[in-house]
mmCIF file of C-alpha atoms and ligand atoms in Angstrom:
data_model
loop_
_atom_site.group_PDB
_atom_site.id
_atom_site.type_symbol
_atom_site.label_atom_id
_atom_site.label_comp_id
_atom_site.label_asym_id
_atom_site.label_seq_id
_atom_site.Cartn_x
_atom_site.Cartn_y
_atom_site.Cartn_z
ATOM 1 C CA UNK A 29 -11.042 5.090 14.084
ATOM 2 C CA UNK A 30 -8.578 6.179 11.248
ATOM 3 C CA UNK A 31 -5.135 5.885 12.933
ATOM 4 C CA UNK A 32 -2.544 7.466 11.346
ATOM 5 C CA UNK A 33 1.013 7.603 11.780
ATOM 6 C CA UNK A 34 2.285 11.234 13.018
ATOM 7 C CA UNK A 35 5.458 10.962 14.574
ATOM 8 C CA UNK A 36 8.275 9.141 16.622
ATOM 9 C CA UNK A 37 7.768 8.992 20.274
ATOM 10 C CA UNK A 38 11.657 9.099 20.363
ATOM 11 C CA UNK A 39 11.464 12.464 18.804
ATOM 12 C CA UNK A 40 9.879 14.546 21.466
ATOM 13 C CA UNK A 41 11.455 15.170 25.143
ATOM 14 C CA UNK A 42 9.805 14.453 27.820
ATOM 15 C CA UNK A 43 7.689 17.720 28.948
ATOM 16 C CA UNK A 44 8.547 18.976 25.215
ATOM 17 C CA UNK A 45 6.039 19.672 22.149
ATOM 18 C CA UNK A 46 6.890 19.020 18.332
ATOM 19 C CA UNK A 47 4.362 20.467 15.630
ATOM 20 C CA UNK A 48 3.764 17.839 12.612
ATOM 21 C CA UNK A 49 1.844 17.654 9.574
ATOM 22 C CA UNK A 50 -0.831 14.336 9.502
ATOM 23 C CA UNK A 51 -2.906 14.363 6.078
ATOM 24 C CA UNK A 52 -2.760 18.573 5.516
ATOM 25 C CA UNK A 53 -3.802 18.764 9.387
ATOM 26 C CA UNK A 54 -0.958 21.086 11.857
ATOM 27 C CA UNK A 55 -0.884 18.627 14.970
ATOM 28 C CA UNK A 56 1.202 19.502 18.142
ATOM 29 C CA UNK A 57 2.328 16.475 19.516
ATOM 30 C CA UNK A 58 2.920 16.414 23.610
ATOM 31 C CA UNK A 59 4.840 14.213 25.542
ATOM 32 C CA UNK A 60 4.043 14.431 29.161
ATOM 33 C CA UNK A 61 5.422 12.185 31.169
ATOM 34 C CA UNK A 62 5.553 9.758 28.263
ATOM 35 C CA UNK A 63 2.034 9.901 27.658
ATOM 36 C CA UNK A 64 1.200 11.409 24.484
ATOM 37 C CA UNK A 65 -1.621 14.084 23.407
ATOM 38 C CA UNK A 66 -2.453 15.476 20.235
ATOM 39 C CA UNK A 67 -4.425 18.639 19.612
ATOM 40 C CA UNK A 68 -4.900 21.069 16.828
ATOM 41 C CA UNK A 69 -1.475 23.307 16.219
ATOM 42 C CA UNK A 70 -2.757 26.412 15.642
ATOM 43 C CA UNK A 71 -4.276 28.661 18.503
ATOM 44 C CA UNK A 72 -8.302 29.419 18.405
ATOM 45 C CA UNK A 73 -7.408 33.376 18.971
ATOM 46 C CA UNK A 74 -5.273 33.822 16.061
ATOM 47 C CA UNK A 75 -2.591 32.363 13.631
ATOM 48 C CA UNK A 76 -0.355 31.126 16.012
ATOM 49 C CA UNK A 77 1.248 27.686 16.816
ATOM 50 C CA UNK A 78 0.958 26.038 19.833
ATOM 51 C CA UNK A 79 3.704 23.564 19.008
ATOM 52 C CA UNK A 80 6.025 27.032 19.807
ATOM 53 C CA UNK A 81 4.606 27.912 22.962
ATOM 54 C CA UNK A 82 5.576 26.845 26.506
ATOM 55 C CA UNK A 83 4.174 23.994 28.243
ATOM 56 C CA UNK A 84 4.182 24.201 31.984
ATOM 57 C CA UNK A 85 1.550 22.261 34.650
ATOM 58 C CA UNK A 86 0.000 20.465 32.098
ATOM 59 C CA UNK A 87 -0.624 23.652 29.904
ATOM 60 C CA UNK A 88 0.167 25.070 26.814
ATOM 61 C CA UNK A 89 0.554 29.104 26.340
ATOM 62 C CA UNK A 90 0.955 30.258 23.247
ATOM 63 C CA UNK A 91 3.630 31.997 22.010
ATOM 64 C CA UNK A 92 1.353 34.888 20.388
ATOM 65 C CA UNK A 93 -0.428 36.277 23.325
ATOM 66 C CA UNK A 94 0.345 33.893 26.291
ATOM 67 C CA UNK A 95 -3.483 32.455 25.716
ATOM 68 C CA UNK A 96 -3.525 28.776 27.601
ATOM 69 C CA UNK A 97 -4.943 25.512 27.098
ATOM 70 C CA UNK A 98 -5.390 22.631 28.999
ATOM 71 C CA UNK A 99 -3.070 20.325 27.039
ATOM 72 C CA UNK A 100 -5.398 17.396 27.855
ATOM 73 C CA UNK A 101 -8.815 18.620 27.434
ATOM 74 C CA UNK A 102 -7.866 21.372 24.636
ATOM 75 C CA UNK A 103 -10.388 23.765 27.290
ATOM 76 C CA UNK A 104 -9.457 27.593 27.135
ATOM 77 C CA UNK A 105 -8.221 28.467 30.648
ATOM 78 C CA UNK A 106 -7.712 32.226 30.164
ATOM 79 C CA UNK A 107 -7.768 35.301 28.090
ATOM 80 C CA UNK A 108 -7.878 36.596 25.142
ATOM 81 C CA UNK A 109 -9.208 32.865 24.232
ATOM 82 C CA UNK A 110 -12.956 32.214 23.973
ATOM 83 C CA UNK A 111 -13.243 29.023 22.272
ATOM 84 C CA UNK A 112 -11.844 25.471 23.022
ATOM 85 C CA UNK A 113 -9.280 23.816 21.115
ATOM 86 C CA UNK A 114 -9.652 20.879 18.851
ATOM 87 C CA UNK A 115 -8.035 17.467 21.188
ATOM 88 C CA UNK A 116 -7.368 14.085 18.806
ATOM 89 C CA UNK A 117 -6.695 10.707 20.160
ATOM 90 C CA UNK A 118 -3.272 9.704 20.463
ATOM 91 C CA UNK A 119 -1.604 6.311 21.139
ATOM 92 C CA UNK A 120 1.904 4.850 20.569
ATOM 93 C CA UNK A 121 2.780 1.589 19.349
ATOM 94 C CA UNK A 122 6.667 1.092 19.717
ATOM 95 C CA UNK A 123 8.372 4.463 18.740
ATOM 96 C CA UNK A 124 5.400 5.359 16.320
ATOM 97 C CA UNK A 125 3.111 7.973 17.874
ATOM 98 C CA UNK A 126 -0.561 7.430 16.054
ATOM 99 C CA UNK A 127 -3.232 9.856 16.145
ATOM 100 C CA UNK A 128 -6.739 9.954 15.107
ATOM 101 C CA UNK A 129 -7.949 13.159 13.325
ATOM 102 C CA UNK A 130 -11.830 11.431 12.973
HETATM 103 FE FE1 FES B 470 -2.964 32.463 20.711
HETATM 104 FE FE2 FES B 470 -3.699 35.055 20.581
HETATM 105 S S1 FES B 470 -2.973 33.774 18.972
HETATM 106 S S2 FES B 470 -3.609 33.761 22.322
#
């Protein structure tokens, strides 16, 4: 495990998503329910990011063509997406949010 340091937990609403930069790698940082998750930040379908999408029922739909992923499990729920996106641990220690890109 390479933990690295991503973002503030105090820097993302509750129910909100923030898109960061960790080592060259777009992240989208969720808070649900104070419990973070971290996936890759730019949509399987196209060039897109997530982090500007709407989150609603534990999904993400992205901004581009309303494709949605399960937040949690990164797992292509609909069309026009055909391939699964990329889920990192997450953790928070304090106000830091940490995230594993291994
Ligand atoms: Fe995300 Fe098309 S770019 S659904």
């Amino acid at each position: 495990m390479a933990w690295q340091r991503a973002a503030s937990l105090s820097s993302i609403k509750d129910g909100a998503v923030i898109g960061v930069d960790v080592g060259g790698t777009p992240v989208a940082l969720f808070n649900l329910g104070g419990t973070v998750f971290a996936t890759h930040n730019v949509c399987t379908h196209a060039l897109a990011l997530l982090s500007e999408g709407w989150i609603e029922d534990g999904k993400i739909e992205c901004p581009l063509h309303q494709g949605q992923f399960d937040i949690r499990t990164g797992k292509a729920l609909c069309a026009p997406l055909t391939e699964d996106l990329r889920t990192y641990a997450a953790k928070v220690d304090g106000d830091d949010i940490l995230v594993d890109l291994d």
